[in-house]
Coordinates of C-alpha atoms in Angstrom, one line a residue:
Chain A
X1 CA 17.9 81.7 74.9
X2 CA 20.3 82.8 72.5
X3 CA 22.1 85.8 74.1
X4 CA 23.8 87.0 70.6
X5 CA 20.8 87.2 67.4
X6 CA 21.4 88.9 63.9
X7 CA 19.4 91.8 65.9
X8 CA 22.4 92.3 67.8
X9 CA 24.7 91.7 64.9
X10 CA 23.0 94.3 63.2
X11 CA 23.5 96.6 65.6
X12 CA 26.9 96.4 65.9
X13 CA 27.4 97.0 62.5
X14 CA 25.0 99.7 61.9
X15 CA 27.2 101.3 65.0
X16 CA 30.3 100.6 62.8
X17 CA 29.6 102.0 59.7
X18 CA 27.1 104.8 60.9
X19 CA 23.8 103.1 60.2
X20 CA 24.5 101.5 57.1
X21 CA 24.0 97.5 57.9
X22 CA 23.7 96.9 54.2
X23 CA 21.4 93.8 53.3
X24 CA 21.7 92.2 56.6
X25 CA 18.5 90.3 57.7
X26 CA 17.8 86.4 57.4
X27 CA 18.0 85.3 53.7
X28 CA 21.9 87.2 54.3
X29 CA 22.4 84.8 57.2
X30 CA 24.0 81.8 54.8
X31 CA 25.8 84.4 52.4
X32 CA 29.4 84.9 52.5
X33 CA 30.6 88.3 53.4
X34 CA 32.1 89.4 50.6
X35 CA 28.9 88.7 48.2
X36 CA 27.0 90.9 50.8
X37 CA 29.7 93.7 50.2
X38 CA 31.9 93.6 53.1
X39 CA 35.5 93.3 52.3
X40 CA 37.6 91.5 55.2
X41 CA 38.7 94.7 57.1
X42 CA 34.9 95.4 57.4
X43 CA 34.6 92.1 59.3
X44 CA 37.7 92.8 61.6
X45 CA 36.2 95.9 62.2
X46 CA 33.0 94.7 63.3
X47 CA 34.8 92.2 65.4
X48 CA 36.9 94.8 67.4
X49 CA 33.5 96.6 68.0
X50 CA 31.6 93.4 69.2
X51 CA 35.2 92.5 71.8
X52 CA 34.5 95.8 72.9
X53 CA 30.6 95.3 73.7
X54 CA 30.6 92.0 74.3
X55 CA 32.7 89.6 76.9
X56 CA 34.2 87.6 74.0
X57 CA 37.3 87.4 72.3
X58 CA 37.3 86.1 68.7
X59 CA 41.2 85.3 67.5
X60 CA 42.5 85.9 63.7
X61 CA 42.4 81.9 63.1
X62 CA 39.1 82.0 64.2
X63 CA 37.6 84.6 62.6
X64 CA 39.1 83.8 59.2
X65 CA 36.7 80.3 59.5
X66 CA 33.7 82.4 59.6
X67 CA 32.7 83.4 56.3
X68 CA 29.2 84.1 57.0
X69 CA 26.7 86.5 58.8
X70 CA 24.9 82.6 60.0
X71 CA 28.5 81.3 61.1
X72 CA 29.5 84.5 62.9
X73 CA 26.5 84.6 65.2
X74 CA 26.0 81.1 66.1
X75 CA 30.3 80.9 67.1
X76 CA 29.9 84.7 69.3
X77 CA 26.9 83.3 70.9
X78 CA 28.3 80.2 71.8
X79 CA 31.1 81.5 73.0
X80 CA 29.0 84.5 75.2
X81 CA 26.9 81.1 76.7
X82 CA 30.0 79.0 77.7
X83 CA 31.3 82.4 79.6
X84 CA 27.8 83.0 81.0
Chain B
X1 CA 63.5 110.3 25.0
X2 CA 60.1 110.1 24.3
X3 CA 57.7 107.7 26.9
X4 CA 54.5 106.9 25.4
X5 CA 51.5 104.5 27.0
X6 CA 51.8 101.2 25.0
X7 CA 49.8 100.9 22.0
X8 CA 49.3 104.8 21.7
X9 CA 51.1 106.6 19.3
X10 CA 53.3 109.3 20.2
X11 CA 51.8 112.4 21.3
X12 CA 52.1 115.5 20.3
X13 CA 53.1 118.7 22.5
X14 CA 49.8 120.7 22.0
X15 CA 47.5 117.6 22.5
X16 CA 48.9 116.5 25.8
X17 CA 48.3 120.1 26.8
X18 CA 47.3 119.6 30.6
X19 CA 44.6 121.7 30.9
X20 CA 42.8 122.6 34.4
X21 CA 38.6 121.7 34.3
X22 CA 37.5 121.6 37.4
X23 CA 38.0 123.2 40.8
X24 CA 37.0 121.6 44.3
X25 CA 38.1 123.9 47.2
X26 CA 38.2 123.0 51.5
X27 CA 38.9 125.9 53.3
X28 CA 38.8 127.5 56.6
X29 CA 37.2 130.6 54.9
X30 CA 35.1 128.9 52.8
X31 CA 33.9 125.6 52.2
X32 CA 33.1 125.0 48.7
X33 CA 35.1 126.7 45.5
X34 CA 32.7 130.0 45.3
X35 CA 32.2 130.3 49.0
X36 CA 35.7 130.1 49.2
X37 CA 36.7 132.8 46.1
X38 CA 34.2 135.6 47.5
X39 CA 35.4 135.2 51.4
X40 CA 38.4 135.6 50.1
X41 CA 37.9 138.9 47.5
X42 CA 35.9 140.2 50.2
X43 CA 39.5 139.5 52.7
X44 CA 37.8 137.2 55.3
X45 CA 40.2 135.4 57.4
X46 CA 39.4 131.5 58.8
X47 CA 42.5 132.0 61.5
X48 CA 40.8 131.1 64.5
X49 CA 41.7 129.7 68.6
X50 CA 41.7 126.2 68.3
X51 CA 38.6 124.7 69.7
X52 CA 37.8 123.7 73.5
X53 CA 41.8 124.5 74.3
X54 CA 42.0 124.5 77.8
X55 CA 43.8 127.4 78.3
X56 CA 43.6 131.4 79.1
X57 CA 41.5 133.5 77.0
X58 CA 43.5 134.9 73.7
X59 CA 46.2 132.1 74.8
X60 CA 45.4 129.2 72.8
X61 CA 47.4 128.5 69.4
X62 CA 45.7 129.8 66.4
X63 CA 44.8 127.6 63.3
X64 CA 43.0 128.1 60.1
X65 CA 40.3 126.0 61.1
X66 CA 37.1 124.6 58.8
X67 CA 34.0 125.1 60.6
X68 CA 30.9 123.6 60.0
X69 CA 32.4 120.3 57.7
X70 CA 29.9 117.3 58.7
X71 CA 31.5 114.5 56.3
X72 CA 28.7 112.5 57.2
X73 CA 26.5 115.0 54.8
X74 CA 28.6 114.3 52.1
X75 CA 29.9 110.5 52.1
X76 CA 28.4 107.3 52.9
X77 CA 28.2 105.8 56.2
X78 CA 31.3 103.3 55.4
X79 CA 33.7 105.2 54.3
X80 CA 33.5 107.3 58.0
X81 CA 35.2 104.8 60.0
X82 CA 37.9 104.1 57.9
X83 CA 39.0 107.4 57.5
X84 CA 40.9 110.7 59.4
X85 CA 39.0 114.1 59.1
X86 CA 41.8 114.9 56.5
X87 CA 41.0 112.3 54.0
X88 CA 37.1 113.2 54.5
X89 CA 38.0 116.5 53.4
X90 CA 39.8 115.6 50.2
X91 CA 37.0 113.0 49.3
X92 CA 35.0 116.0 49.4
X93 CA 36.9 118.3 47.6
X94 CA 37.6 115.6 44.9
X95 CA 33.5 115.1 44.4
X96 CA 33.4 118.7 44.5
X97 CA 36.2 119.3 41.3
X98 CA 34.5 116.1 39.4
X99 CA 31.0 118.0 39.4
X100 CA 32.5 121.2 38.5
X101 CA 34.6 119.5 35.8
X102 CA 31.1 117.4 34.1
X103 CA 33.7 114.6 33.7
X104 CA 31.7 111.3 34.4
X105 CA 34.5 108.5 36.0
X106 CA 32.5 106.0 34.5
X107 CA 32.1 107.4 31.1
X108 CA 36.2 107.2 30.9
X109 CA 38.8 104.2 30.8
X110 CA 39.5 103.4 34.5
X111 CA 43.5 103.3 33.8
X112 CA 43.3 106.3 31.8
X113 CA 42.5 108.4 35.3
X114 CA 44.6 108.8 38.1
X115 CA 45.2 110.3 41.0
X116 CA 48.1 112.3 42.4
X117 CA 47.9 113.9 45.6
X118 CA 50.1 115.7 48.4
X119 CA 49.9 115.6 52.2
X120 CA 52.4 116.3 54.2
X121 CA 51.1 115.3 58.0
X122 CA 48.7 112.4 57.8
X123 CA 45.7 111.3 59.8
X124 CA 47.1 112.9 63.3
X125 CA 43.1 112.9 65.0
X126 CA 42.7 108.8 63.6
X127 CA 45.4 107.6 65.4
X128 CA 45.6 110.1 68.4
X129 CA 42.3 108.0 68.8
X130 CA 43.3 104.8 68.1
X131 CA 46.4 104.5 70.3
X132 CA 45.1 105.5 73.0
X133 CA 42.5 102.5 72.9
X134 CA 46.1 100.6 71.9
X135 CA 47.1 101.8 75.6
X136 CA 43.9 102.2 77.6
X137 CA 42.3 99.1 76.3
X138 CA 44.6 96.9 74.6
X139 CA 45.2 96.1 71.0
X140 CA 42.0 93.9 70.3
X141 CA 40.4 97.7 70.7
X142 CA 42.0 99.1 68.0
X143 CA 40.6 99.9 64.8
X144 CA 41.5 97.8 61.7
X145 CA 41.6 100.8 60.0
X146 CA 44.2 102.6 61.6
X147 CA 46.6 100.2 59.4
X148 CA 45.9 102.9 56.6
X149 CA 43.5 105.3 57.7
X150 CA 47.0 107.8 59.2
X151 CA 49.0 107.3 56.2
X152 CA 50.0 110.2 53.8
X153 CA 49.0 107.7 51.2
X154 CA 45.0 107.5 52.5
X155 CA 44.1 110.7 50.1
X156 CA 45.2 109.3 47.0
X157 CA 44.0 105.8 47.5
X158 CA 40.7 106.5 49.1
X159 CA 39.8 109.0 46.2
X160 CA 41.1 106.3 43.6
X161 CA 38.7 103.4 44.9
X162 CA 36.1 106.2 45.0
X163 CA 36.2 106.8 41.7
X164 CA 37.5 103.8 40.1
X165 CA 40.7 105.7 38.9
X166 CA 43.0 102.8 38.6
X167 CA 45.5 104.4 35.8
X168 CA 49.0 105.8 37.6
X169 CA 49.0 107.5 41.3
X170 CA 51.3 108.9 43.7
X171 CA 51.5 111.0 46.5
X172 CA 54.2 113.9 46.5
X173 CA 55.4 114.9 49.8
X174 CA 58.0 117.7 50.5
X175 CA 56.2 119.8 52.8
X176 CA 54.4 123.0 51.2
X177 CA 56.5 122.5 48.2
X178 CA 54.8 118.8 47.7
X179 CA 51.4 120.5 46.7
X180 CA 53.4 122.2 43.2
X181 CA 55.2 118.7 43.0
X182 CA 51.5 116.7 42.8
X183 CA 50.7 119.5 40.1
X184 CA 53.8 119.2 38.4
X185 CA 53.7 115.3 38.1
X186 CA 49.6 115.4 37.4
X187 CA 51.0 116.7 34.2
X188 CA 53.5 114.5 33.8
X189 CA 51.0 111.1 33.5
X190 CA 49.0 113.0 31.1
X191 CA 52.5 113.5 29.2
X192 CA 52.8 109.4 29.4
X193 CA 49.4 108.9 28.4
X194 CA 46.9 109.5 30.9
X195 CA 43.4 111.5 30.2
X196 CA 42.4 112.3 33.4
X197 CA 44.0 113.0 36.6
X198 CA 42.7 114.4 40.1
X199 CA 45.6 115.9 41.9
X200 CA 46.4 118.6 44.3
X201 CA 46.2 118.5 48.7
X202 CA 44.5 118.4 51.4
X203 CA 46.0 118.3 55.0
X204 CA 44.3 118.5 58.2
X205 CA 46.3 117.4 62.0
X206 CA 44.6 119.0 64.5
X207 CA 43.7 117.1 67.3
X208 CA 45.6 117.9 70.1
X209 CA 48.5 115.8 69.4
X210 CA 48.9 117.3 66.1
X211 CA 48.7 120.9 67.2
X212 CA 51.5 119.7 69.7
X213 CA 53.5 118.8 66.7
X214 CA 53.2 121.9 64.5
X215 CA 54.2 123.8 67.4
X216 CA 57.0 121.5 67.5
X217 CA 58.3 122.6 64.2
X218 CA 59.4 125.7 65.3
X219 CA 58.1 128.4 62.4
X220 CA 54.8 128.8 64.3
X221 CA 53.4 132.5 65.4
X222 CA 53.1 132.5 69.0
X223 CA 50.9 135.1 68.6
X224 CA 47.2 134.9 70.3
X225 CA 45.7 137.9 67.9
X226 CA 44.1 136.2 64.8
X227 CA 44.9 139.6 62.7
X228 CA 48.6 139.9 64.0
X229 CA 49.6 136.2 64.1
X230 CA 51.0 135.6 60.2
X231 CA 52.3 138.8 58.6
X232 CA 54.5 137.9 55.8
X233 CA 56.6 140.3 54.5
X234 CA 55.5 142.6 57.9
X235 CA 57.9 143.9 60.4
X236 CA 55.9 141.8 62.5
X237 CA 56.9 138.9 60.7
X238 CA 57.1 136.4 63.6
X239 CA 55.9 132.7 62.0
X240 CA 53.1 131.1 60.3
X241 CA 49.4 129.8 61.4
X242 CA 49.1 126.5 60.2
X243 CA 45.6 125.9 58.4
X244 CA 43.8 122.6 56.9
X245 CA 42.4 122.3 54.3
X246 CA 43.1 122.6 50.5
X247 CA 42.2 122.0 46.9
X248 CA 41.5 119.1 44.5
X249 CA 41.8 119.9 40.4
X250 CA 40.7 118.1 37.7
X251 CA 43.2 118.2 35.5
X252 CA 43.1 116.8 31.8
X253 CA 44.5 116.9 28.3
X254 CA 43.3 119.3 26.2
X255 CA 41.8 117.2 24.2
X256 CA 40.1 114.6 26.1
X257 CA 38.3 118.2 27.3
X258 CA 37.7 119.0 24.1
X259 CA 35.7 115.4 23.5
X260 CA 34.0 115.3 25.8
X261 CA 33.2 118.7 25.6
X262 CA 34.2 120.1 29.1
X263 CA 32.1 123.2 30.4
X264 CA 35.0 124.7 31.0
X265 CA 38.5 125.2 30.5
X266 CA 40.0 127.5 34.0
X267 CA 43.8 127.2 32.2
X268 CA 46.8 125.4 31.6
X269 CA 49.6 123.8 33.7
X270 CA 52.2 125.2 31.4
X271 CA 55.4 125.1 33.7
X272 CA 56.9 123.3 36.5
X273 CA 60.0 123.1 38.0
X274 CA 61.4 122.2 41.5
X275 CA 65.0 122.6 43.3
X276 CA 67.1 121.9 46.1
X277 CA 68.7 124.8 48.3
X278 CA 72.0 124.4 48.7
X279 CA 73.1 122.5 52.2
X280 CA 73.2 125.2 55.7
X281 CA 77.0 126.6 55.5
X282 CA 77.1 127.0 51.6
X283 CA 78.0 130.1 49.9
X284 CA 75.5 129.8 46.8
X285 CA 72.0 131.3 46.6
X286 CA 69.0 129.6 47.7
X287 CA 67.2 128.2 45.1
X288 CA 63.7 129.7 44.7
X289 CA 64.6 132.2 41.8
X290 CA 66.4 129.2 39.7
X291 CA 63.2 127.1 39.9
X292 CA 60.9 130.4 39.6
X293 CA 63.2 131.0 36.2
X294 CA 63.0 127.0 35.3
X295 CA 59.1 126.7 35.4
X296 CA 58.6 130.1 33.3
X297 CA 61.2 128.8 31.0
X298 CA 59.4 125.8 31.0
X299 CA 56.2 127.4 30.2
X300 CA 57.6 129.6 27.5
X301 CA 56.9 132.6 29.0
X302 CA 59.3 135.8 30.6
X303 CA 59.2 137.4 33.2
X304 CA 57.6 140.3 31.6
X305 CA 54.5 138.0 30.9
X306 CA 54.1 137.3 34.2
X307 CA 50.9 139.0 35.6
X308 CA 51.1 138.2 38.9
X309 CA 53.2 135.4 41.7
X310 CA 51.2 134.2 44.4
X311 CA 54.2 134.0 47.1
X312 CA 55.6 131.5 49.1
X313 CA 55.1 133.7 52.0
X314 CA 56.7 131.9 54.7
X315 CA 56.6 134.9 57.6
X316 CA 60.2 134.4 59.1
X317 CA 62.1 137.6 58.7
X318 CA 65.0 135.4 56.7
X319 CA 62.7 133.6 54.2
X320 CA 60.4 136.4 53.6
X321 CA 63.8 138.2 52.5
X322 CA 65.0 135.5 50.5
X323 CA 61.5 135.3 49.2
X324 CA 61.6 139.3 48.4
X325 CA 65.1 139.2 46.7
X326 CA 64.2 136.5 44.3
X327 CA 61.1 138.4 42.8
X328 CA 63.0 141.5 42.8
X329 CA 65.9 139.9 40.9
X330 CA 63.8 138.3 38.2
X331 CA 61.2 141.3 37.7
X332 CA 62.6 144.2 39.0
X333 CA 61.4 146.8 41.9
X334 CA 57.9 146.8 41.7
X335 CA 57.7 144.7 38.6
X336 CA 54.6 142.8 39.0
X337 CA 52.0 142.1 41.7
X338 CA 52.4 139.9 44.6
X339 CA 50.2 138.4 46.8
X340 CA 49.3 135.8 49.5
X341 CA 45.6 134.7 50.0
X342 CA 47.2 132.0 52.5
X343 CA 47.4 134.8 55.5
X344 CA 43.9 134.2 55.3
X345 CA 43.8 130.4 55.9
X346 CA 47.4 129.8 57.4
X347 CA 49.6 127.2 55.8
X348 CA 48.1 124.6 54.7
X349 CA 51.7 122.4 53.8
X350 CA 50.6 120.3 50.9
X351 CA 47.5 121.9 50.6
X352 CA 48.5 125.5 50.4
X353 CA 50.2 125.3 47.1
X354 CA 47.2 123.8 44.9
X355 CA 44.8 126.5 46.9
X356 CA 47.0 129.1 45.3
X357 CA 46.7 127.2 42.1
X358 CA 42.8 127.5 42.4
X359 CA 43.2 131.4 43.3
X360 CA 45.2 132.2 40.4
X361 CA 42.9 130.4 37.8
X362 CA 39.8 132.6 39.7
X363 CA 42.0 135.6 39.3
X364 CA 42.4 134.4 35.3
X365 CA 38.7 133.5 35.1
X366 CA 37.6 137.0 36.8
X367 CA 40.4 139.4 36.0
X368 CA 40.5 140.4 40.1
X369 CA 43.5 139.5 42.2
X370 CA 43.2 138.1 45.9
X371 CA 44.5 140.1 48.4
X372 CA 46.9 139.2 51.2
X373 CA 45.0 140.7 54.5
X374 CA 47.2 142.4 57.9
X375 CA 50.2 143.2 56.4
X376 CA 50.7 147.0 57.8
X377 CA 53.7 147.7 57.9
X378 CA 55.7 146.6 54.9
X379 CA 59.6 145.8 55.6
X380 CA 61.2 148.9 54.4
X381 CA 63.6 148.2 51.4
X382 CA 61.8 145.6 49.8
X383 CA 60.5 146.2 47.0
X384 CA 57.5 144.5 46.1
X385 CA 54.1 145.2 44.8
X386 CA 52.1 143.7 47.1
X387 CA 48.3 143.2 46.9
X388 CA 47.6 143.9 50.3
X389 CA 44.1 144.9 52.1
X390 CA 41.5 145.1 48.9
X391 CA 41.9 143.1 45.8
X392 CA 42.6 144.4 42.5
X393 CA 41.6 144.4 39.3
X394 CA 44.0 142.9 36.8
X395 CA 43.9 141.1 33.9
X396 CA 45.4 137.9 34.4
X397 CA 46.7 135.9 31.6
X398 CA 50.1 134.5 33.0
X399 CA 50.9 133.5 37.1
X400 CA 53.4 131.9 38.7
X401 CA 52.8 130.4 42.3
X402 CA 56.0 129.6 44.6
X403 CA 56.1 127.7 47.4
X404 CA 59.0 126.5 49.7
X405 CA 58.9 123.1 51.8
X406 CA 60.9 122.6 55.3
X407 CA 64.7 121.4 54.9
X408 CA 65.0 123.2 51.5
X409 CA 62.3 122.2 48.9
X410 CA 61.5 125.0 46.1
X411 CA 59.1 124.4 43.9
X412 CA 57.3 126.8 40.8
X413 CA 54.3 126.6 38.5
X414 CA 53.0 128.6 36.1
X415 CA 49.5 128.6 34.7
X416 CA 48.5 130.5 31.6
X417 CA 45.0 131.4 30.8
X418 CA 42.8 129.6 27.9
X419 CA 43.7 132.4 25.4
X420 CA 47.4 131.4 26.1
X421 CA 47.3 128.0 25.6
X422 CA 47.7 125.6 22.9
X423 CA 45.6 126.6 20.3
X424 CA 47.8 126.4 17.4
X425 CA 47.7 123.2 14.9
X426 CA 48.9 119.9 17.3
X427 CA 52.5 119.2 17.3
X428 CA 53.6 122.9 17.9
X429 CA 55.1 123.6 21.2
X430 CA 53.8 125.5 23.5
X431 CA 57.1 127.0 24.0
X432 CA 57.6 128.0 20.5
X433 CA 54.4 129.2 19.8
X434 CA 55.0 132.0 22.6
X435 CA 57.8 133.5 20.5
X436 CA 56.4 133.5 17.5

């Protein structure tokens, strides 16, 4: 069972940017980030907020290969299973 | 020489005429320009004990402190964690002067508006945060956004992407002086061909770290008593409250007010000047009558014009006397009313001068001066009308607002009232038109 879901994505980011998750649900999973409004510091932002919730740590190189909502997830929840 | 925008063609004195249009005020006696104006007539003081301070009763410092400011009311969800309490506040106060103004950012050319603020301390409470995830947690817990978010810079560029003002912007720091320098150079890219600019300061640093560093300045009151802790020009002169808070203008050429028929017109920014003092050791006079002389000069007017000066009113026994001699010298004993509205806010460094600004166009608008609240016991021998206690009735058509930064920054401005200004055919001076 996946242990990270856009449920939790959204939640981080609503945490981030005091409830506003934007247009985040599952036709935004294969959209890039910037057509769904978030500029890159948005996504390290949300990034430092998921290290700090969740055992995982995502580096620059990584993160800058994942240019969607889709992409995101499926890399932090693979990660969260191999350390599980 | 003459520097006009490409493709314009050269302006003329009258119709560059930077003309004040809207007013957006942060306060710790009022929040909001009118809430703000009547606290103040009425001589209500924001000093307060800084918050939860863990210390004795009546022992913790006292600050001019906001109360009540939920940004979250005011701005979207997004822009909260990128940005320091200070730069909430002068988003605010910058929506605040657009409404007031009627001017519509996306009615006007985006590089025809800019933005010129001061601030003087930064985003102290952002990164008092911040690093101490850096240290508790390590750096993968910091905020992205402290990479901006403390920077004297984050007023100016968070209210240009706000607005999509993309035409020239700055930030001005010299400590209280830098809020009559943002003024001063507003003007100056209307002069160069700008319409529209949003200028003036907001500051805000107290989280624990900042009041720390105020403290560390050495011109603080250590006084515990929120009516005996800033007396300028008092016996009991003993330091300065530091305050946040501030004001945003909207600040345009007269014409680009006139088409698009602006609601209102509070005045000009007819004069500016600013001046060095002379280094520590140096025989020669300070340097705040010089620039008080250079901005009337600049605005055409005399001393005689001069209705009232909104003072500089540093509360230090030496600078209140400086302060004292150089009004004295250019208008005589008693010549014309002072006052200081800041000993009921406390300093607000960058923001302090452009809060004065917005009191004397109120005083122009209303024909009432502010008064300056606690001051007792005058310093015998100086002789200077000040407003003290109640306001007064006046009518305003001329002021001049001085203010002094740390390490020797003087800076002037003088504002003249609508029936002052420019309204003589375009390509008369402003200057000229005065003596004639």
């Amino acid at each position: 069972m996946p242990a990270f879901t856009l449920t939790e994505f959204r939640q981080v980011v609503e945490k981030c940017f005091q409830g506003e998750a934007g247009p985040l649900d599952e036709t935004a999973l294969d959209a890039t980030f910037s057509d769904l409004g978030f500029d890159s510091l948005m996504v390290y932002e949300v990034t430092v907020r998921i290290q700090d919730e969740y055992p995982v740590e995502i580096t620059d190189d990584e993160l800058d290969e994942l240019r969607t909502p889709g992409a995101f997830i499926a890399f932090v929840d693979a990660r969260l299973s191999v350390s599980g | 020489m003459t520097i006009t925008a490409p493709g314009t063609a050269p302006a003329a004195a009258a119709t560059r005429t930077a003309v004040v249009t809207g007013i957006g005020v942060v306060a710790p006696n009022g929040l909001g320009t009118e809430e703000w104006w009547s606290a103040t007539l009425r001589g209500e003081s924001g000093i307060r004990p800084v918050p939860d301070h863990s210390t004795r009763p009546g022992q913790a410092p006292l600050i001019g402190l906001i109360p009540g400011f939920e940004a979250a009311d005011h701005l979207p969800g997004r822009l909260l964690p990128q940005t320091d309490r200070v730069t909430r506040l002068a988003l605010v106060a910058s929506d605040w002067a657009l409404a007031d103004s009627g001017a519509d950012p996306a009615a006007l050319p985006e590089y025809g508006m800019g933005v010129v603020t001061s601030n003087a301390t930064g985003g102290f409470e952002f990164t008092h945060r911040e690093i101490r995830k850096l240290w508790t947690q390590g750096p993968q817990h910091v905020s992205v956004y402290e990479s901006f978010a403390w920077f004297y810079a984050a007023n100016t560029g968070q209210i240009s992407i706000r607005h999509g003002m993309r035409g020239p912007s700055n930030v001005l720091i010299a400590e209280q002086a830098g809020g009559l320098d943002a003024l001063g150079h507003a003007r100056r890219v209307l002069r160069k061909g700008g319409e529209l600019v949003l200028t003036g300061g907001v500051e805000s640093a107290f989280d624990p770290w900042g009041v720390v560093s105020h403290i560390a300045g050495g011109r603080v009151s250590r006084s515990g008593h929120p009516d005996r802790a800033y007396l300028p020009f008092d016996t009991g002169a003993s330091g300065h409250v530091p305050g946040e808070g501030g004001a945003i203008l909207v600040v345009e050429t007269a014409t680009a007010a006139a088409e698009r028929d602006a609601g209102q017109v509070y005045g000009e920014i007819a004069g500016y000047a600013a001046t060095f003092d002379p280094p520590p050791g140096s025989s020669a006079p300070p340097g705040l009558a010089r620039t008080a002389r250079l901005a009337m000069a600049d605005a055409g007017v005399t001393p005689e014009d001069v209705d009232v000066v909104f003072a500089d009113a540093a509360a230090l026994p030496a600078l209140d006397a400086a302060e004292a001699a150089a009004i004295e010298e250019i208008f005589g004993p008693y010549g014309v009313p002072v006052t200081a509205p800041k000993t009921m806010t406390g300093r607000l460094a960058g923001g302090g001068p452009a809060l004065d600004t917005a009191a004397a166009l109120l005083a122009v608008r209303d024909s009432v001066l502010p008064p300056t609240v606690n001051v007792e016991r005058p310093v015998p021998g100086r002789r200077i009308d000040l407003v003290r206690g109640e306001p007064r009735e006046a009518r305003v058509e001329v002021a001049l607002i001085l203010a002094r930064g740390h390490h020797g920054f003087n800076s002037a401005l003088v504002v003249l009232a609508p029936n002052r200004m420019a309204a003589a055919p375009a390509g008369v001076p402003a200057a000229v038109r005065h003596h004639t």
